[in-house]
Short mmCIF file of C-alpha atoms in Angstrom, two decimals:
data_model
loop_
_atom_site.label_atom_id
_atom_site.label_comp_id
_atom_site.label_asym_id
_atom_site.label_seq_id
_atom_site.Cartn_x
_atom_site.Cartn_y
_atom_site.Cartn_z
CA MET A 5 -19.43 -3.84 -40.19
CA ALA A 6 -18.63 -3.77 -36.45
CA THR A 7 -19.32 -6.83 -34.28
CA LEU A 8 -19.92 -7.33 -30.63
CA GLN A 9 -17.15 -9.67 -30.50
CA GLU A 10 -14.70 -6.86 -31.81
CA VAL A 11 -15.95 -4.55 -28.98
CA SER A 12 -15.12 -7.14 -26.42
CA GLN A 13 -11.62 -7.66 -28.00
CA CYS A 14 -11.08 -3.95 -27.88
CA VAL A 15 -11.91 -3.93 -24.06
CA LEU A 16 -9.60 -6.97 -23.57
CA GLU A 17 -6.75 -5.14 -25.37
CA GLY A 18 -7.36 -1.79 -23.89
CA ASP A 19 -7.83 -0.29 -27.36
CA LEU A 20 -9.13 3.27 -26.51
CA ASP A 21 -9.36 4.60 -29.89
CA ASN A 22 -10.97 1.98 -31.67
CA VAL A 23 -13.66 1.22 -28.96
CA LYS A 24 -15.37 4.50 -29.64
CA VAL A 25 -15.40 3.91 -33.46
CA LEU A 26 -16.80 0.32 -33.06
CA VAL A 27 -19.34 1.22 -30.47
CA GLN A 28 -20.57 4.18 -32.50
CA ALA A 29 -20.79 1.92 -35.60
CA LEU A 30 -22.95 -0.65 -33.65
CA ILE A 31 -25.19 2.23 -32.44
CA ASP A 32 -25.57 3.49 -36.16
CA GLU A 33 -26.51 0.06 -37.31
CA GLY A 34 -29.23 -0.21 -34.78
CA THR A 35 -27.79 -2.49 -32.23
CA GLU A 36 -29.65 -2.25 -29.00
CA PRO A 37 -27.61 -0.21 -26.42
CA ILE A 38 -28.16 -2.83 -23.77
CA VAL A 39 -26.90 -5.52 -26.08
CA ILE A 40 -23.68 -3.53 -26.82
CA ILE A 41 -23.06 -3.15 -23.04
CA ASN A 42 -23.81 -6.77 -21.99
CA GLU A 43 -22.46 -8.65 -24.97
CA GLY A 44 -19.72 -6.22 -26.02
CA LEU A 45 -18.29 -4.10 -23.18
CA ILE A 46 -19.10 -6.07 -20.14
CA ALA A 47 -18.33 -9.30 -22.00
CA GLY A 48 -14.85 -7.94 -22.65
CA MET A 49 -14.18 -7.23 -18.95
CA ASN A 50 -15.60 -10.72 -18.14
CA ILE A 51 -12.50 -12.19 -20.21
CA VAL A 52 -10.16 -9.70 -18.34
CA ALA A 53 -11.29 -10.73 -14.85
CA PRO A 54 -10.08 -14.28 -14.84
CA LEU A 55 -6.85 -13.39 -16.76
CA PHE A 56 -5.98 -10.96 -13.99
CA LYS A 57 -6.81 -13.46 -11.32
CA SER A 58 -4.58 -16.08 -12.76
CA GLY A 59 -1.73 -13.54 -13.18
CA GLU A 60 -1.68 -13.41 -17.04
CA MET A 61 -2.71 -9.70 -16.99
CA PHE A 62 -1.31 -7.12 -14.81
CA VAL A 63 -2.79 -4.15 -12.94
CA PRO A 64 -2.22 -1.47 -15.59
CA GLU A 65 -3.78 -3.65 -18.12
CA VAL A 66 -6.87 -4.11 -16.22
CA MET A 67 -6.96 -0.44 -15.76
CA GLU A 68 -6.63 0.23 -19.37
CA SER A 69 -9.37 -2.41 -20.17
CA ALA A 70 -11.71 -0.81 -17.64
CA ASP A 71 -11.08 2.72 -19.19
CA THR A 72 -11.68 1.33 -22.56
CA MET A 73 -14.98 -0.22 -21.30
CA ASN A 74 -15.99 3.18 -19.81
CA GLU A 75 -15.18 5.07 -23.07
CA GLY A 76 -17.60 2.69 -24.73
CA MET A 77 -20.14 3.22 -21.94
CA LYS A 78 -20.03 6.90 -22.40
CA LEU A 79 -21.38 6.69 -25.83
CA VAL A 80 -24.12 4.12 -24.97
CA LYS A 81 -25.32 5.35 -21.67
CA PRO A 82 -27.09 8.57 -22.87
CA LEU A 83 -29.26 6.27 -25.12
CA ILE A 84 -30.91 4.35 -22.38
CA MET A 85 -32.73 5.21 -19.36
CA ASP A 86 -30.86 4.80 -16.06
CA GLY A 87 -33.13 2.22 -14.82
CA ASP A 88 -32.59 0.11 -17.88
CA ILE A 89 -28.98 -0.44 -17.34
CA PRO A 90 -28.73 -3.82 -15.73
CA SER A 91 -27.28 -3.73 -12.26
CA LYS A 92 -26.36 -6.86 -10.37
CA GLY A 93 -26.78 -5.11 -7.15
CA LYS A 94 -25.67 -1.82 -5.28
CA MET A 95 -22.52 -1.44 -3.24
CA ILE A 96 -21.00 1.31 -1.10
CA ILE A 97 -17.19 1.07 -0.46
CA GLY A 98 -14.71 3.12 1.53
CA THR A 99 -11.63 2.94 3.53
CA VAL A 100 -12.28 2.90 7.22
CA ASN A 101 -11.63 5.83 9.60
CA GLY A 102 -8.07 6.93 9.58
CA ASP A 103 -7.06 4.78 6.69
CA LEU A 104 -5.99 6.74 3.63
CA HIS A 105 -4.70 3.94 1.39
CA ASP A 106 -6.95 3.78 -1.73
CA ILE A 107 -5.27 1.57 -4.35
CA GLY A 108 -6.94 -1.60 -3.44
CA LYS A 109 -10.29 0.07 -2.91
CA ASN A 110 -10.03 1.77 -6.43
CA LEU A 111 -9.00 -1.49 -8.02
CA LEU A 112 -11.89 -3.36 -6.45
CA ILE A 113 -14.49 -0.63 -7.55
CA MET A 114 -13.19 -0.95 -11.05
CA MET A 115 -13.60 -4.63 -10.89
CA VAL A 116 -17.03 -4.72 -9.40
CA GLU A 117 -18.31 -1.98 -11.72
CA SER A 118 -17.09 -3.73 -14.79
CA ARG A 119 -19.05 -6.75 -13.64
CA GLY A 120 -22.23 -4.93 -13.57
CA TYR A 121 -22.56 -3.52 -10.06
CA THR A 122 -23.66 0.01 -9.21
CA VAL A 123 -20.87 1.37 -6.89
CA ILE A 124 -20.86 4.45 -4.59
CA ASP A 125 -17.34 5.25 -3.61
CA LEU A 126 -17.18 6.78 -0.25
CA GLY A 127 -13.57 7.64 -0.60
CA VAL A 128 -10.87 7.24 2.02
CA ASP A 129 -10.97 7.83 5.89
CA VAL A 130 -14.67 7.18 6.26
CA LYS A 131 -16.06 7.66 9.72
CA GLU A 132 -18.31 5.07 11.35
CA GLU A 133 -21.27 7.31 11.29
CA ASP A 134 -20.74 8.17 7.67
CA PHE A 135 -20.75 4.45 6.73
CA SER A 136 -24.07 4.39 8.51
CA ALA A 137 -25.48 7.56 6.87
CA ALA A 138 -24.43 6.35 3.34
CA ILE A 139 -26.35 3.01 4.09
CA LYS A 140 -29.48 4.84 4.88
CA LYS A 141 -29.12 7.16 1.96
CA HIS A 142 -28.23 4.70 -0.60
CA ASN A 143 -29.92 1.55 0.58
CA PRO A 144 -26.91 -0.82 -0.75
CA ASP A 145 -26.98 -4.57 -0.97
CA ILE A 146 -23.26 -4.76 -0.01
CA VAL A 147 -21.05 -2.59 2.26
CA GLY A 148 -17.26 -2.88 1.51
CA MET A 149 -14.61 -1.82 3.97
CA SER A 150 -10.86 -1.78 3.45
CA SER A 151 -7.97 -1.06 5.73
CA MET A 152 -4.32 -1.27 5.02
CA LEU A 153 -2.90 -0.71 8.49
CA THR A 154 -3.01 -2.66 11.62
CA THR A 155 -3.98 0.59 13.56
CA THR A 156 -7.12 0.92 11.35
CA MET A 157 -8.23 -2.54 11.25
CA MET A 158 -10.07 -2.20 14.54
CA LYS A 159 -12.13 0.53 12.92
CA MET A 160 -13.92 -2.04 10.90
CA GLU A 161 -15.20 -3.56 14.07
CA SER A 162 -16.27 -0.18 15.42
CA THR A 163 -18.00 0.58 12.01
CA ILE A 164 -20.00 -2.71 12.20
CA ALA A 165 -20.99 -1.74 15.74
CA GLN A 166 -22.24 1.61 14.62
CA ILE A 167 -24.18 0.04 11.75
CA LYS A 168 -25.81 -2.37 14.23
CA LYS A 169 -26.48 0.48 16.73
CA ASP A 170 -28.35 2.24 13.84
CA GLY A 171 -30.45 -0.76 13.24
CA LEU A 172 -29.01 -1.32 9.67
CA ARG A 173 -27.15 -4.46 10.05
CA ASP A 174 -29.77 -6.88 8.91
CA LYS A 175 -30.31 -5.00 5.49
CA ILE A 176 -26.89 -5.45 4.20
CA LYS A 177 -24.01 -7.78 3.61
CA ILE A 178 -20.46 -6.46 4.88
CA ILE A 179 -17.35 -7.38 3.17
CA ILE A 180 -13.90 -6.53 4.29
CA GLY A 181 -10.26 -6.51 2.81
CA GLY A 182 -6.85 -5.12 2.99
CA ALA A 183 -3.28 -6.22 3.52
CA PRO A 184 -3.45 -7.15 7.27
CA VAL A 185 -6.94 -8.51 7.17
CA THR A 186 -7.71 -12.22 7.29
CA GLN A 187 -10.73 -14.55 7.18
CA GLU A 188 -10.24 -15.12 10.87
CA PHE A 189 -10.36 -11.45 11.66
CA ALA A 190 -13.56 -11.06 9.40
CA ASN A 191 -15.24 -13.81 11.49
CA ASP A 192 -14.02 -12.27 14.84
CA ILE A 193 -15.68 -8.90 14.14
CA GLY A 194 -18.87 -10.40 12.45
CA ALA A 195 -18.24 -9.34 8.77
CA ASP A 196 -20.18 -11.51 6.09
CA GLY A 197 -17.08 -11.94 4.02
CA TYR A 198 -13.56 -11.43 3.28
CA SER A 199 -11.43 -11.58 0.22
CA MET A 200 -7.75 -11.35 -0.23
CA ASP A 201 -7.75 -9.57 -3.58
CA ALA A 202 -9.90 -7.48 -5.80
CA SER A 203 -10.88 -10.25 -8.24
CA THR A 204 -11.84 -12.59 -5.63
CA ALA A 205 -13.95 -9.91 -4.05
CA VAL A 206 -15.92 -9.84 -7.13
CA GLU A 207 -16.69 -13.52 -6.97
CA LEU A 208 -17.59 -13.03 -3.38
CA CYS A 209 -20.14 -10.29 -4.31
CA ASP A 210 -21.74 -12.64 -7.00
CA ARG A 211 -22.13 -15.37 -4.46
CA MET A 212 -23.68 -12.94 -2.01
CA MET A 213 -26.14 -11.55 -4.52
CA SER A 214 -27.10 -15.03 -5.78
CA SER A 215 -27.65 -16.73 -2.42
CA PRO A 216 -27.81 -14.24 0.34
CA GLU A 217 -29.51 -16.75 2.64
CA GLU A 218 -26.79 -19.27 2.52
CA LEU A 219 -24.22 -16.48 3.49
CA SER A 220 -26.17 -15.19 6.27
CA ALA A 221 -26.41 -18.56 7.91
CA MET B 2 24.12 5.09 2.65
CA THR B 3 21.83 3.94 5.32
CA ILE B 4 20.45 0.31 4.78
CA VAL B 5 17.63 -0.78 7.03
CA GLY B 6 17.36 -4.55 6.82
CA GLU B 7 13.71 -5.36 6.48
CA LEU B 8 13.45 -9.14 7.11
CA ILE B 9 12.35 -9.19 10.77
CA ASN B 10 8.65 -8.32 10.08
CA THR B 11 5.93 -10.57 11.40
CA SER B 12 3.93 -9.89 8.16
CA ARG B 13 6.15 -12.52 6.84
CA PRO B 14 4.59 -15.86 7.75
CA ALA B 15 7.84 -17.51 8.89
CA VAL B 16 8.74 -14.62 11.22
CA LYS B 17 5.23 -14.59 12.55
CA GLU B 18 5.44 -18.19 13.34
CA ALA B 19 8.80 -17.74 14.93
CA ALA B 20 7.48 -14.86 17.12
CA ASN B 21 4.62 -16.99 18.30
CA ASN B 22 6.61 -19.99 19.24
CA ARG B 23 9.38 -17.77 20.59
CA ASP B 24 11.87 -19.52 18.15
CA LYS B 25 14.96 -17.60 18.71
CA ASP B 26 17.10 -19.23 16.05
CA LEU B 27 15.23 -18.00 12.97
CA ILE B 28 15.23 -14.39 14.41
CA ILE B 29 18.94 -14.54 15.18
CA ASP B 30 19.75 -16.05 11.92
CA LEU B 31 17.94 -13.19 10.07
CA ALA B 32 19.64 -10.56 12.23
CA VAL B 33 23.07 -11.97 11.65
CA ARG B 34 22.70 -12.44 7.95
CA GLN B 35 21.32 -8.96 7.51
CA ALA B 36 24.24 -7.50 9.62
CA LYS B 37 26.80 -9.38 7.63
CA ALA B 38 25.29 -8.29 4.33
CA GLY B 39 25.78 -4.61 5.24
CA ALA B 40 22.58 -3.49 7.02
CA THR B 41 23.28 -0.35 8.99
CA TYR B 42 19.97 -0.86 11.02
CA ILE B 43 17.91 -3.90 11.75
CA ASP B 44 14.26 -3.23 11.42
CA VAL B 45 11.96 -4.84 13.99
CA ASN B 46 8.38 -4.78 13.07
CA CYS B 47 5.52 -6.86 14.49
CA GLY B 48 2.67 -4.39 13.89
CA ASN B 49 0.18 -7.04 12.70
CA MET B 50 0.39 -8.78 16.10
CA ILE B 51 -2.50 -6.69 17.40
CA ASN B 52 -3.33 -8.80 20.60
CA ASN B 53 0.22 -8.89 21.94
CA GLU B 54 2.41 -6.52 19.91
CA ASP B 55 3.98 -5.01 23.05
CA GLU B 56 5.16 -8.42 24.41
CA ILE B 57 6.39 -9.66 20.92
CA MET B 58 8.26 -6.29 20.36
CA GLU B 59 10.01 -6.83 23.66
CA TRP B 60 11.03 -10.37 22.89
CA LEU B 61 12.18 -9.51 19.26
CA VAL B 62 14.37 -6.61 20.33
CA LYS B 63 15.97 -8.65 23.15
CA THR B 64 16.45 -11.69 20.82
CA VAL B 65 18.10 -9.56 18.02
CA GLN B 66 20.42 -7.79 20.41
CA SER B 67 21.57 -11.08 21.77
CA ALA B 68 23.11 -11.67 18.34
CA VAL B 69 24.23 -8.48 16.72
CA GLU B 70 25.48 -5.19 18.18
CA ILE B 71 24.03 -2.71 15.71
CA PRO B 72 21.39 -0.13 16.01
CA LEU B 73 17.66 -1.00 15.51
CA CYS B 74 14.91 0.70 13.57
CA ILE B 75 11.89 0.14 15.82
CA ASP B 76 8.77 -0.07 13.42
CA SER B 77 5.19 0.02 14.52
CA PRO B 78 2.03 1.86 14.14
CA SER B 79 1.32 1.60 17.80
CA ALA B 80 3.13 4.22 20.14
CA SER B 81 3.16 1.82 23.10
CA ALA B 82 5.08 -0.84 21.04
CA LEU B 83 7.54 1.84 19.86
CA ASP B 84 8.09 2.95 23.42
CA ILE B 85 8.88 -0.56 24.60
CA GLY B 86 11.06 -1.42 21.66
CA LEU B 87 13.00 1.87 21.94
CA SER B 88 13.44 1.57 25.72
CA LEU B 89 15.33 -1.69 25.10
CA CYS B 90 17.68 -0.55 22.37
CA LYS B 91 21.33 -1.00 23.61
CA TYR B 92 23.50 -0.41 20.56
CA GLY B 93 23.98 3.10 19.12
CA ARG B 94 21.05 5.50 18.45
CA PRO B 95 17.77 3.72 17.57
CA MET B 96 15.53 4.86 14.54
CA ILE B 97 11.90 5.34 14.74
CA ASN B 98 9.84 4.35 11.78
CA SER B 99 7.70 6.45 11.49
CA ILE B 100 6.10 9.89 12.16
CA SER B 101 3.69 11.56 9.80
CA ASP B 102 1.50 14.77 9.91
CA GLU B 103 -1.48 12.75 10.84
CA GLU B 104 -2.48 14.43 14.04
CA GLU B 105 -2.89 11.39 16.27
CA ARG B 106 0.32 9.73 14.98
CA TYR B 107 2.33 12.87 15.25
CA ASP B 108 1.36 13.49 18.89
CA ALA B 109 1.93 9.98 19.70
CA VAL B 110 5.37 9.69 18.29
CA ALA B 111 6.79 13.12 18.51
CA PRO B 112 7.61 12.76 22.45
CA LEU B 113 9.50 9.53 21.76
CA ILE B 114 12.15 11.13 19.52
CA GLY B 115 13.59 13.18 22.31
CA LYS B 116 12.93 10.57 25.02
CA TYR B 117 15.26 8.03 23.25
CA ASP B 118 17.38 10.43 21.39
CA ALA B 119 16.26 8.59 18.17
CA LYS B 120 16.58 9.17 14.50
CA ILE B 121 13.20 9.62 12.85
CA VAL B 122 11.79 8.42 9.46
CA VAL B 123 9.33 11.22 8.42
CA LEU B 124 6.47 9.88 6.20
CA CYS B 125 5.31 12.42 3.68
CA MET B 126 1.66 11.89 4.54
CA ASP B 127 -0.91 13.86 6.45
CA SER B 128 -4.68 13.50 7.35
CA THR B 129 -5.90 14.91 4.07
CA GLY B 130 -4.92 11.77 2.17
CA MET B 131 -2.14 9.99 0.34
CA PRO B 132 -0.06 12.46 -1.61
CA VAL B 133 -0.12 12.18 -5.48
CA THR B 134 2.11 14.83 -6.79
CA SER B 135 5.55 16.06 -5.45
CA ASP B 136 3.86 19.34 -4.51
CA ASP B 137 1.46 17.41 -2.27
CA ARG B 138 4.49 15.74 -0.58
CA MET B 139 6.45 19.02 -0.32
CA LYS B 140 3.54 20.60 1.68
CA VAL B 141 4.07 17.85 4.21
CA VAL B 142 7.81 18.03 4.09
CA HIS B 143 7.74 21.76 4.92
CA LYS B 144 5.13 21.36 7.76
CA LEU B 145 6.89 18.38 9.30
CA HIS B 146 10.39 20.04 8.91
CA GLU B 147 9.07 22.99 10.87
CA LYS B 148 7.42 21.10 13.61
CA LEU B 149 10.23 18.72 14.10
CA THR B 150 12.73 21.49 14.21
CA GLN B 151 10.60 23.28 16.87
CA GLU B 152 10.70 20.10 18.84
CA GLY B 153 14.49 20.23 18.83
CA VAL B 154 15.09 17.46 16.22
CA LYS B 155 18.23 18.06 14.24
CA GLU B 156 18.11 18.00 10.34
CA ASP B 157 20.75 15.30 10.25
CA ASP B 158 18.29 13.02 12.29
CA MET B 159 15.34 13.46 9.92
CA TYR B 160 14.94 10.89 7.26
CA PHE B 161 12.24 11.95 4.77
CA ASP B 162 10.27 9.21 3.34
CA PRO B 163 8.66 10.46 0.04
CA LEU B 164 6.15 7.49 -0.06
CA VAL B 165 6.57 5.28 -2.91
CA LYS B 166 3.39 4.32 -4.72
CA PRO B 167 2.83 1.79 -7.52
CA ILE B 168 3.48 2.92 -11.01
CA SER B 169 0.91 0.24 -12.02
CA SER B 170 -1.92 2.37 -10.73
CA VAL B 171 -0.52 5.86 -11.29
CA THR B 172 2.03 6.07 -14.20
CA THR B 173 3.74 9.04 -12.61
CA ALA B 174 4.20 7.61 -9.20
CA GLY B 175 7.96 7.15 -9.72
CA VAL B 176 8.69 10.56 -11.22
CA GLU B 177 6.76 12.27 -8.44
CA VAL B 178 9.06 10.48 -5.94
CA LEU B 179 12.21 11.68 -7.96
CA GLU B 180 10.76 15.19 -8.09
CA THR B 181 10.20 15.10 -4.20
CA ILE B 182 13.74 14.15 -3.62
CA LYS B 183 15.12 16.80 -5.77
CA LYS B 184 12.98 19.50 -4.19
CA THR B 185 13.72 18.43 -0.61
CA LYS B 186 17.38 18.18 -1.33
CA MET B 187 17.41 21.59 -2.68
CA GLU B 188 15.57 23.18 0.38
CA TYR B 189 16.91 21.14 2.92
CA PRO B 190 20.41 19.91 1.90
CA ASN B 191 21.16 18.51 5.37
CA VAL B 192 18.31 16.16 5.71
CA HIS B 193 18.40 12.57 4.86
CA PHE B 194 16.03 10.20 3.14
CA MET B 195 14.48 6.69 3.72
CA CYS B 196 12.23 4.73 1.67
CA GLY B 197 10.93 1.28 0.78
CA LEU B 198 11.24 0.25 -2.76
CA SER B 199 8.93 -2.66 -3.44
CA ASN B 200 5.85 -0.61 -3.67
CA ILE B 201 6.96 0.77 -6.84
CA SER B 202 6.59 -2.43 -8.74
CA TYR B 203 3.23 -3.61 -7.23
CA GLY B 204 0.99 -5.14 -9.69
CA LEU B 205 3.46 -5.68 -12.34
CA PRO B 206 5.51 -8.68 -13.48
CA ASN B 207 9.24 -9.03 -12.96
CA ARG B 208 9.21 -6.83 -10.01
CA ALA B 209 12.89 -7.19 -9.11
CA ILE B 210 14.23 -5.21 -12.15
CA LEU B 211 11.89 -2.36 -11.35
CA ASN B 212 13.05 -2.24 -7.71
CA ARG B 213 16.71 -2.37 -8.70
CA LEU B 214 16.51 0.32 -11.30
CA PHE B 215 14.56 2.59 -8.99
CA VAL B 216 17.42 2.30 -6.39
CA VAL B 217 19.72 3.64 -8.89
CA GLN B 218 17.29 6.39 -10.06
CA THR B 219 16.56 7.70 -6.70
CA MET B 220 20.26 7.59 -5.44
CA THR B 221 21.08 9.63 -8.37
CA LEU B 222 18.84 12.27 -7.08
CA GLY B 223 20.20 12.16 -3.51
CA MET B 224 18.28 9.40 -1.77
CA ASP B 225 20.56 7.92 0.85
CA GLY B 226 18.53 5.54 2.89
CA TYR B 227 16.50 2.31 1.92
CA VAL B 228 14.49 -0.20 3.78
CA LEU B 229 15.34 -3.37 1.87
CA ASP B 230 16.47 -6.99 1.97
CA PRO B 231 20.18 -6.59 2.42
CA THR B 232 20.70 -10.26 1.72
CA ASN B 233 19.82 -9.63 -1.90
CA ASP B 234 23.13 -9.58 -3.50
CA LYS B 235 21.93 -7.95 -6.84
CA THR B 236 20.47 -4.89 -4.97
CA MET B 237 23.50 -4.55 -2.83
CA ALA B 238 25.71 -4.63 -5.97
CA ASP B 239 23.57 -2.08 -7.61
CA ILE B 240 24.08 0.20 -4.48
CA ILE B 241 27.80 -0.25 -4.26
CA THR B 242 28.22 0.41 -8.03
CA ALA B 243 25.96 3.37 -7.99
CA LYS B 244 27.90 4.93 -5.09
CA ALA B 245 31.16 4.65 -6.99
CA LEU B 246 29.46 6.19 -10.03
CA LEU B 247 28.12 8.98 -7.92
CA GLY B 248 31.61 9.82 -6.45
CA MET B 249 30.54 8.59 -2.93
CA ASP B 250 33.24 5.94 -2.90
CA ASN B 251 36.77 7.23 -2.31
CA TYR B 252 39.22 5.78 -4.81
CA CYS B 253 36.38 3.30 -5.56
CA GLY B 254 37.56 1.51 -2.59
CA GLY B 255 34.15 -0.12 -1.70
CA TYR B 256 33.59 -1.12 -5.32
CA ILE B 257 37.01 -2.82 -5.67
CA LYS B 258 36.66 -4.59 -2.40
CA ALA B 259 33.14 -5.74 -3.36
CA HIS B 260 34.69 -6.97 -6.61
CA ARG B 261 37.31 -8.99 -5.03
CA LYS B 262 34.70 -10.58 -2.70
CA GLY B 263 32.72 -11.66 -5.72
CA LEU B 264 29.80 -9.44 -4.74
CA LEU B 265 29.36 -7.68 -8.11
CA GLY B 266 28.16 -10.80 -9.95
#
């Protein structure tokens, strides 16, 4: 008999073959799909995140764990209605106009998705007006922007200006990140938050979703 | 082998502080140590000083040249900072890091190559995104080789940077770089190469060993230029040894000399 604990362990170990077997066994035994997601698959990623942050796990291992979680998800998701999958919040994320570096962005997407957020990936080189259009279309809680170059950093400022101009600034939280970006810079351009790496960004999102008022103050 | 010493970069906190305080001693020390360790160029990069990059560039270039008489590699995302840095270079022909096939960048940097008779690092990237495969990179190599040739840049002055990405996120990132070197070398035997190494190991433990072995692997396929820390004895020992093994060191003279100096460990 498979257990939820074993599913978590599979995710932690990045065991792509076994996760399918175990999740299928749980489904066959009649375990609620939502329970498999929350207490098995996501629970596994919840162990991974702090280990990554503390340097005990490394990028490829985290990616393998995320892949493993997604393999399990593929089996469970068709069994439930979209609206039933718990979402902590909706996020859109992209690298700003002119910036093509996507490794950090992709890592972040993996981390926040595995923590229960719905993420819309806008990709790289996202123009100011495209961020705005995506906010209108998807109505996210959080907008994430990244820039890896000093030349494209200023595009974060112009993107925020565009969002303001379109009257959308009050509806969302904006977080920024990337190698040259600092907290000081985030304050200067009027972003709501900054984080220096993907795992801290997840915590930042959690804080934003749990006490939005505090952060907007 | 072209070694560009990477230590004078304001993204390193100590260098940024020295630049802000106009502390010449630290900069001079870094320049001298890199030159002594065998750097053929000293890289000067203050691209993260957004508010006063031009001014800091001027100060850094003058400070470095007050201490060492070797050519500089002027490194910046800003064309105006490149222009200022290059205009002050006194020793030998400078190098520009870098040009790419992103339209804005290309148009801004291309005129500087002729203006300062500079060598140019050519980044295998265009506005369609970061390349993944060696074929993606080769498309950019072909285009930029053609465009730069039309500008009158000689092959001997082109240093193609195949763009090293982390194997932690894409397992084949190392192999694709090796393939790119092989293909470029086959089509354009007279161009040079340049790359940074440390990206290859991002996200992994024990990064030094990955960086060091990647030097040897890339050199084997024809890589002949690196942006690195020349004061790292182990990397330099690897390069000296690899040169001997690849028949690039007459009578193994460099290798034996390095041994006598105790540089090989």
